[in-house]
Short mmCIF file of C-alpha atoms in Angstrom, two decimals:
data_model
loop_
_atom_site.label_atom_id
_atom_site.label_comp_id
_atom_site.label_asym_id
_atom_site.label_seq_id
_atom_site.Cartn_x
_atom_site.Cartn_y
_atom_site.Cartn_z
CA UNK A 134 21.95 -9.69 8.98
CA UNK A 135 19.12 -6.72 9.86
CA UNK A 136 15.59 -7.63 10.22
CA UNK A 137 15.82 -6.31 6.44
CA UNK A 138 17.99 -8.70 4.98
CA UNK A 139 16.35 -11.61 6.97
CA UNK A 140 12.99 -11.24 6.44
CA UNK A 141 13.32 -10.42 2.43
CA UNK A 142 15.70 -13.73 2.23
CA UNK A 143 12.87 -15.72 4.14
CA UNK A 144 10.38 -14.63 1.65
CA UNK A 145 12.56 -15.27 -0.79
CA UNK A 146 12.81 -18.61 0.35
CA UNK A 147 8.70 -19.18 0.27
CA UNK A 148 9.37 -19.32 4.44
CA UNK A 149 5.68 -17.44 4.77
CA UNK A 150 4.96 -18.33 8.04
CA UNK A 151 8.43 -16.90 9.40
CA UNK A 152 7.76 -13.60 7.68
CA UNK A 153 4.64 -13.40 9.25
CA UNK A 154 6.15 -13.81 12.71
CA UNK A 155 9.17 -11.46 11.92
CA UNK A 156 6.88 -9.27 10.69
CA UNK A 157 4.84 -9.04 13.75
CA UNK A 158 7.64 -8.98 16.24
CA UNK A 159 9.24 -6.19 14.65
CA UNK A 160 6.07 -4.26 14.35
CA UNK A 161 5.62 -3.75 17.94
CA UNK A 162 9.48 -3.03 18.36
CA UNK A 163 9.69 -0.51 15.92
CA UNK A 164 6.29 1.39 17.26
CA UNK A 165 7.84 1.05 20.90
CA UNK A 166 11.24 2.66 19.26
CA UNK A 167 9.81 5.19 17.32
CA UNK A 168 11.88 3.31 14.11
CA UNK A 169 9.51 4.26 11.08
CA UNK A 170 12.00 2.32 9.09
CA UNK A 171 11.31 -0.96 10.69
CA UNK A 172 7.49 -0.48 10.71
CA UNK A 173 7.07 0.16 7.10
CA UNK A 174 9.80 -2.96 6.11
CA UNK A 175 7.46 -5.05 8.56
CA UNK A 176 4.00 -3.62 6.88
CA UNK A 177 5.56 -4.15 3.34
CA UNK A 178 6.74 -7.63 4.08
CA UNK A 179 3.09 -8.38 5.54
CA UNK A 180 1.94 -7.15 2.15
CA UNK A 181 3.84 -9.47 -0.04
CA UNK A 182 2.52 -12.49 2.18
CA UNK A 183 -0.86 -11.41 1.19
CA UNK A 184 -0.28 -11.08 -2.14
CA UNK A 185 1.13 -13.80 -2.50
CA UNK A 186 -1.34 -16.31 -0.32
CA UNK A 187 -3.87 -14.43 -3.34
CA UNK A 188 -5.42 -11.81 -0.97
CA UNK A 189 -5.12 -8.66 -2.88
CA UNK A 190 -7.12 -6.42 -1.30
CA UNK A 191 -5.23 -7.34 1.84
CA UNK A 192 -2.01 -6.98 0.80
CA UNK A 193 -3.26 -3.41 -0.48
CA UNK A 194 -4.20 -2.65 3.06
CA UNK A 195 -1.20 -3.85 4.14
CA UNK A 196 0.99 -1.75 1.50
CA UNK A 197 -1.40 1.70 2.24
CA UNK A 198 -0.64 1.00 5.95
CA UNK A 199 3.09 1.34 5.33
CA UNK A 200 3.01 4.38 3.14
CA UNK A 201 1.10 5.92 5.82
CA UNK A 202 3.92 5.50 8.05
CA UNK A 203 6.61 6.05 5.41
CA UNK A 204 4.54 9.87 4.54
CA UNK A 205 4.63 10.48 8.84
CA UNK A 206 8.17 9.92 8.91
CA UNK A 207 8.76 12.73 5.79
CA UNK A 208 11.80 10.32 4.68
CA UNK A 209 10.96 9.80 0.74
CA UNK A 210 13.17 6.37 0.69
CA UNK A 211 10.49 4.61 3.09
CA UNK A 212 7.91 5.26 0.24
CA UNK A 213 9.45 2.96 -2.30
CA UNK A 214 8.33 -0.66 -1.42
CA UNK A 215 4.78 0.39 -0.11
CA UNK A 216 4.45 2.14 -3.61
CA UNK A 217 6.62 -0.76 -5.20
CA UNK A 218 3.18 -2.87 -3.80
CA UNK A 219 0.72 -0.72 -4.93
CA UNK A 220 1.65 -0.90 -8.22
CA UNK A 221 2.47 -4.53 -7.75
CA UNK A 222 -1.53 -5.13 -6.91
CA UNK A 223 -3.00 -2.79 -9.40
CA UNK A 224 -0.98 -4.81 -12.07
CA UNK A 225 -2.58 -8.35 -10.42
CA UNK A 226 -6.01 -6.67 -10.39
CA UNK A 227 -5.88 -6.28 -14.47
CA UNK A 228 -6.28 -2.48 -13.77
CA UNK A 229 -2.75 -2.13 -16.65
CA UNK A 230 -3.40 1.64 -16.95
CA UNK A 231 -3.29 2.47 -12.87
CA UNK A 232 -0.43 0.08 -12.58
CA UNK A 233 1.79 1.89 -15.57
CA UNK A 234 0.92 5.74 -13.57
CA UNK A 235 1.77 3.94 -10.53
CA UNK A 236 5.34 2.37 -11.83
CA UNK A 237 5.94 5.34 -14.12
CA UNK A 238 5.73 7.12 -10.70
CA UNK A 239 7.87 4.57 -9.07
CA UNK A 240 10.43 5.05 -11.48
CA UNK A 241 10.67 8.53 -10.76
CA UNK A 242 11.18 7.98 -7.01
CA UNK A 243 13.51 5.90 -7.64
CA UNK A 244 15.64 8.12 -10.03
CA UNK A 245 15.09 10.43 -7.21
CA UNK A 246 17.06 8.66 -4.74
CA UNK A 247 19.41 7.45 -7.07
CA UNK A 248 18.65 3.61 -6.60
CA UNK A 249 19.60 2.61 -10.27
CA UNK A 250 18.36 -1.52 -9.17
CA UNK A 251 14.95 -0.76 -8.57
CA UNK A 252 14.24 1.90 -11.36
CA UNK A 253 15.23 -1.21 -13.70
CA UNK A 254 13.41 -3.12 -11.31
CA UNK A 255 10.35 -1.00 -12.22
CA UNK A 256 10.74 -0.90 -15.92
CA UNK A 257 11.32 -4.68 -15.40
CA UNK A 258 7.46 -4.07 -13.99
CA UNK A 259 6.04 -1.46 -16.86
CA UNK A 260 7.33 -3.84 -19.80
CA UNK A 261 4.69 -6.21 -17.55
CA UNK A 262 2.04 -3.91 -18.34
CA UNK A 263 2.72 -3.02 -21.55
CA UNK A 264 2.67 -6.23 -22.57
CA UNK A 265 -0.70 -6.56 -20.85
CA UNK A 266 -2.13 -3.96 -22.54
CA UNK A 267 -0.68 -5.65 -25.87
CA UNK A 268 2.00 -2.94 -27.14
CA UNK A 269 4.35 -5.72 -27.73
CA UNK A 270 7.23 -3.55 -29.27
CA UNK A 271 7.21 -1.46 -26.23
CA UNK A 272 7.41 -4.28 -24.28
CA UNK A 273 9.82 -6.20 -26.36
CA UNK A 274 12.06 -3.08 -26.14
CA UNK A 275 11.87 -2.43 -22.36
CA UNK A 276 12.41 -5.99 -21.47
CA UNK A 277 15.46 -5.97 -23.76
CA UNK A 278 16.77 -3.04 -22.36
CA UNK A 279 16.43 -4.36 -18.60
CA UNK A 280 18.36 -7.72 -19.76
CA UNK A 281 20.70 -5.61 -21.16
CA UNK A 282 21.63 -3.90 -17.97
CA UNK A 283 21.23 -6.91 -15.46
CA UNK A 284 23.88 -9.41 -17.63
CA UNK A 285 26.30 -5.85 -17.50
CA UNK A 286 25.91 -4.73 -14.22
CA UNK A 287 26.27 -8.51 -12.41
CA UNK A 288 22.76 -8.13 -10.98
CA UNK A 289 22.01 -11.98 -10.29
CA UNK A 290 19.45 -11.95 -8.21
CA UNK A 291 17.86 -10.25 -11.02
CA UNK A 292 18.68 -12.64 -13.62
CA UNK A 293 15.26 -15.09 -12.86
CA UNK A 294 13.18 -12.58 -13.85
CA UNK A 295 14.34 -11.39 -17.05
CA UNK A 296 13.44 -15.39 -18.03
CA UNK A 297 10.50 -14.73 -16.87
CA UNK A 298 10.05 -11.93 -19.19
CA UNK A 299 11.37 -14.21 -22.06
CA UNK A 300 8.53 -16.60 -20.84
CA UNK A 301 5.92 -14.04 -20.92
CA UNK A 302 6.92 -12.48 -24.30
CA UNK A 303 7.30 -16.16 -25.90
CA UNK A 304 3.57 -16.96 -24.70
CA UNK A 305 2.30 -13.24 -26.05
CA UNK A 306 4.25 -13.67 -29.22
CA UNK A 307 2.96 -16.96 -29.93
CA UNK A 308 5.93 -19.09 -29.69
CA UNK A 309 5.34 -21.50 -27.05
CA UNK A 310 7.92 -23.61 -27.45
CA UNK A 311 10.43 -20.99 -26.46
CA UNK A 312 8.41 -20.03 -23.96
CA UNK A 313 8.26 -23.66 -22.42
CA UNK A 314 12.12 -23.51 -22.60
CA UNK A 315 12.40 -20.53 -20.73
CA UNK A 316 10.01 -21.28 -18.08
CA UNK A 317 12.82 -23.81 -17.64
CA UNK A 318 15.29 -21.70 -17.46
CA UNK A 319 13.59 -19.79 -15.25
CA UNK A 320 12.71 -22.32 -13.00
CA UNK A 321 16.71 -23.33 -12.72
CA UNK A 322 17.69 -19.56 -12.70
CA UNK A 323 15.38 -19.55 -9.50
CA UNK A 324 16.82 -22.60 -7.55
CA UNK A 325 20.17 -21.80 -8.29
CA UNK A 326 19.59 -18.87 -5.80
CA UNK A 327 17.58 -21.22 -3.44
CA UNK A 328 14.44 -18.72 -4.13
CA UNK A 329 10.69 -18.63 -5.61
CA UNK A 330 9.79 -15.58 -7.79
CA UNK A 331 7.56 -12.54 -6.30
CA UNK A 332 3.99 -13.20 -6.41
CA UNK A 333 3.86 -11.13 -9.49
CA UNK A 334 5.94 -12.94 -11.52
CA UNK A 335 5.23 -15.80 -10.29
CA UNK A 336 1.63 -15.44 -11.75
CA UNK A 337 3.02 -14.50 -15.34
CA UNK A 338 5.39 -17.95 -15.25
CA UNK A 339 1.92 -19.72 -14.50
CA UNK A 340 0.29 -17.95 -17.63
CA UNK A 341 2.69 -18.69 -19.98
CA UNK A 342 3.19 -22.34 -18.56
CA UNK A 343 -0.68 -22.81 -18.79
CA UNK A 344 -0.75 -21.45 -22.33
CA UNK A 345 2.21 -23.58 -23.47
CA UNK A 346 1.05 -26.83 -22.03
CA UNK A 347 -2.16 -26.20 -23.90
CA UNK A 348 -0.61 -25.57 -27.05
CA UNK A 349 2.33 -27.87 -27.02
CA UNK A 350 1.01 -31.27 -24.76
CA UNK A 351 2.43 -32.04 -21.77
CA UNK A 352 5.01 -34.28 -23.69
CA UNK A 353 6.44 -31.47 -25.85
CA UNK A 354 6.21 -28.91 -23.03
CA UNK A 355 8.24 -31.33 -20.88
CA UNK A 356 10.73 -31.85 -23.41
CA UNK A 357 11.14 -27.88 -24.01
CA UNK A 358 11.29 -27.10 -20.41
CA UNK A 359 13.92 -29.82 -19.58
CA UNK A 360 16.05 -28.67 -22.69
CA UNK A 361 15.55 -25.24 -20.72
CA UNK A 362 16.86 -26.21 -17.57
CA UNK A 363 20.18 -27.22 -18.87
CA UNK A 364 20.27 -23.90 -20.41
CA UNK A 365 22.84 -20.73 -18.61
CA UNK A 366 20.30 -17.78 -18.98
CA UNK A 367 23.21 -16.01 -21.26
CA UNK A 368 23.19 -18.91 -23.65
CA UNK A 369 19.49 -19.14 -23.56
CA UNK A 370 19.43 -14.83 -24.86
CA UNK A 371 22.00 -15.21 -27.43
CA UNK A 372 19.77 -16.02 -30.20
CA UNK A 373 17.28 -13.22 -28.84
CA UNK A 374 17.11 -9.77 -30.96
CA UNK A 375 13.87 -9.32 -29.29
#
């Protein structure tokens, strides 16, 4: 595998301290080679470790730094994960209208370049916000829309997140208990892979899982979750006109 592939499967993996020295390495090899492309995966990765340790503003820094390089270079495809991150952090902050401008632009990159993963990828992001900003049927119908095309396209890396949507919506919608059994879906969706969710996401599962423990009891919440993990994520949708 490329320095790519290895250092997005290490972070993948929770390995933050390799990513950190991957990162690093390939910093100085990619100034020293005049490879913008390897800078700005190095920067981005950087900024994902921040976010992720709960440093916000650094992993901002981190993301700006990349697009810097990524608008030297005049190649438009190195702009898409350092913008990916921006939007990812405005979202954390709470700032919901910045982050939907900032994915809504996103998605339009992407379209751009014709990389049909990430615009869903994106929209995966803007149903996030929506739901934030409590316009539940536009959430409801974007998240929908995004499971839609992950189960028919065989995108499985994918497939942990749109539980986590199911999560998030179950919690917003007030129905905890099918938000406890998604979270263990999720949860199983997510080791199956060997992988932890982006920081992102991650922070949703921990809002609904907060929220559903309070409502349900840890008994009940236990009981949901395990039911969940026995669950395929198919099976676990194919009740769900949401």
């Amino acid at each position: 595998m490329n320095f790519s592939d290895d250092v997005r499967s290490a972070f993948r993996r929770g390995e933050t301290d390799a990513v950190v020295r991957m990162s690093e390495a390939e910093i100085e090899r990619a100034r020293s080679a005049g490879d913008p492309a390897g800078e700005v995966e190095a920067r981005y990765s950087l900024a994902r470790v921040a976010i992720r340790g709960g440093d916000l503003p650094g992993g901002e820094a981190r993301a700006r730094e990349a697009l810097e390089v990524a608008l030297r270079s005049g190649d438009r495809s190195l702009e898409e994960r350092p913008r990916h991150v921006l939007a990812a952090v405005a979202r954390m902050s709470g700032d919901l209208l910045r982050a939907r401008g900032l994915y809504l632009d996103s998605i339009a990159l992407n379209e751009s370049l014709g990389q049909s993963k990430m615009v869903n990828s994106e929209y995966h992001n803007l149903a996030f916000c929506e739901l934030g900003l409590g316009n539940l049927d536009a959430a409801r119908k974007l998240f929908a829309e995004g499971r839609e095309r992950v189960f028919r396209n065989g995108w499985a890396d994918f497939v942990p997140y749109v539980c986590v949507a199911g999560a998030a919506l179950g919690s917003a919608e007030g129905d905890h208990t099918r938000a406890a059994r998604m979270i263990g879906v999720a949860d199983a969706a997510f080791a199956s892979l060997g992988q932890v969710p982006d920081p992102d996401d991650a922070a949703d599962l921990a809002k609904a899982r907060a929220a559903a423990i309070e409502a349900l009891g840890p008994d009940a919440f236990g009981e949901e979750y395990a039911r969940g993990q026995l669950l395929d994520p198919r099976t676990a949708f194919a009740d769900d006109r949401r």
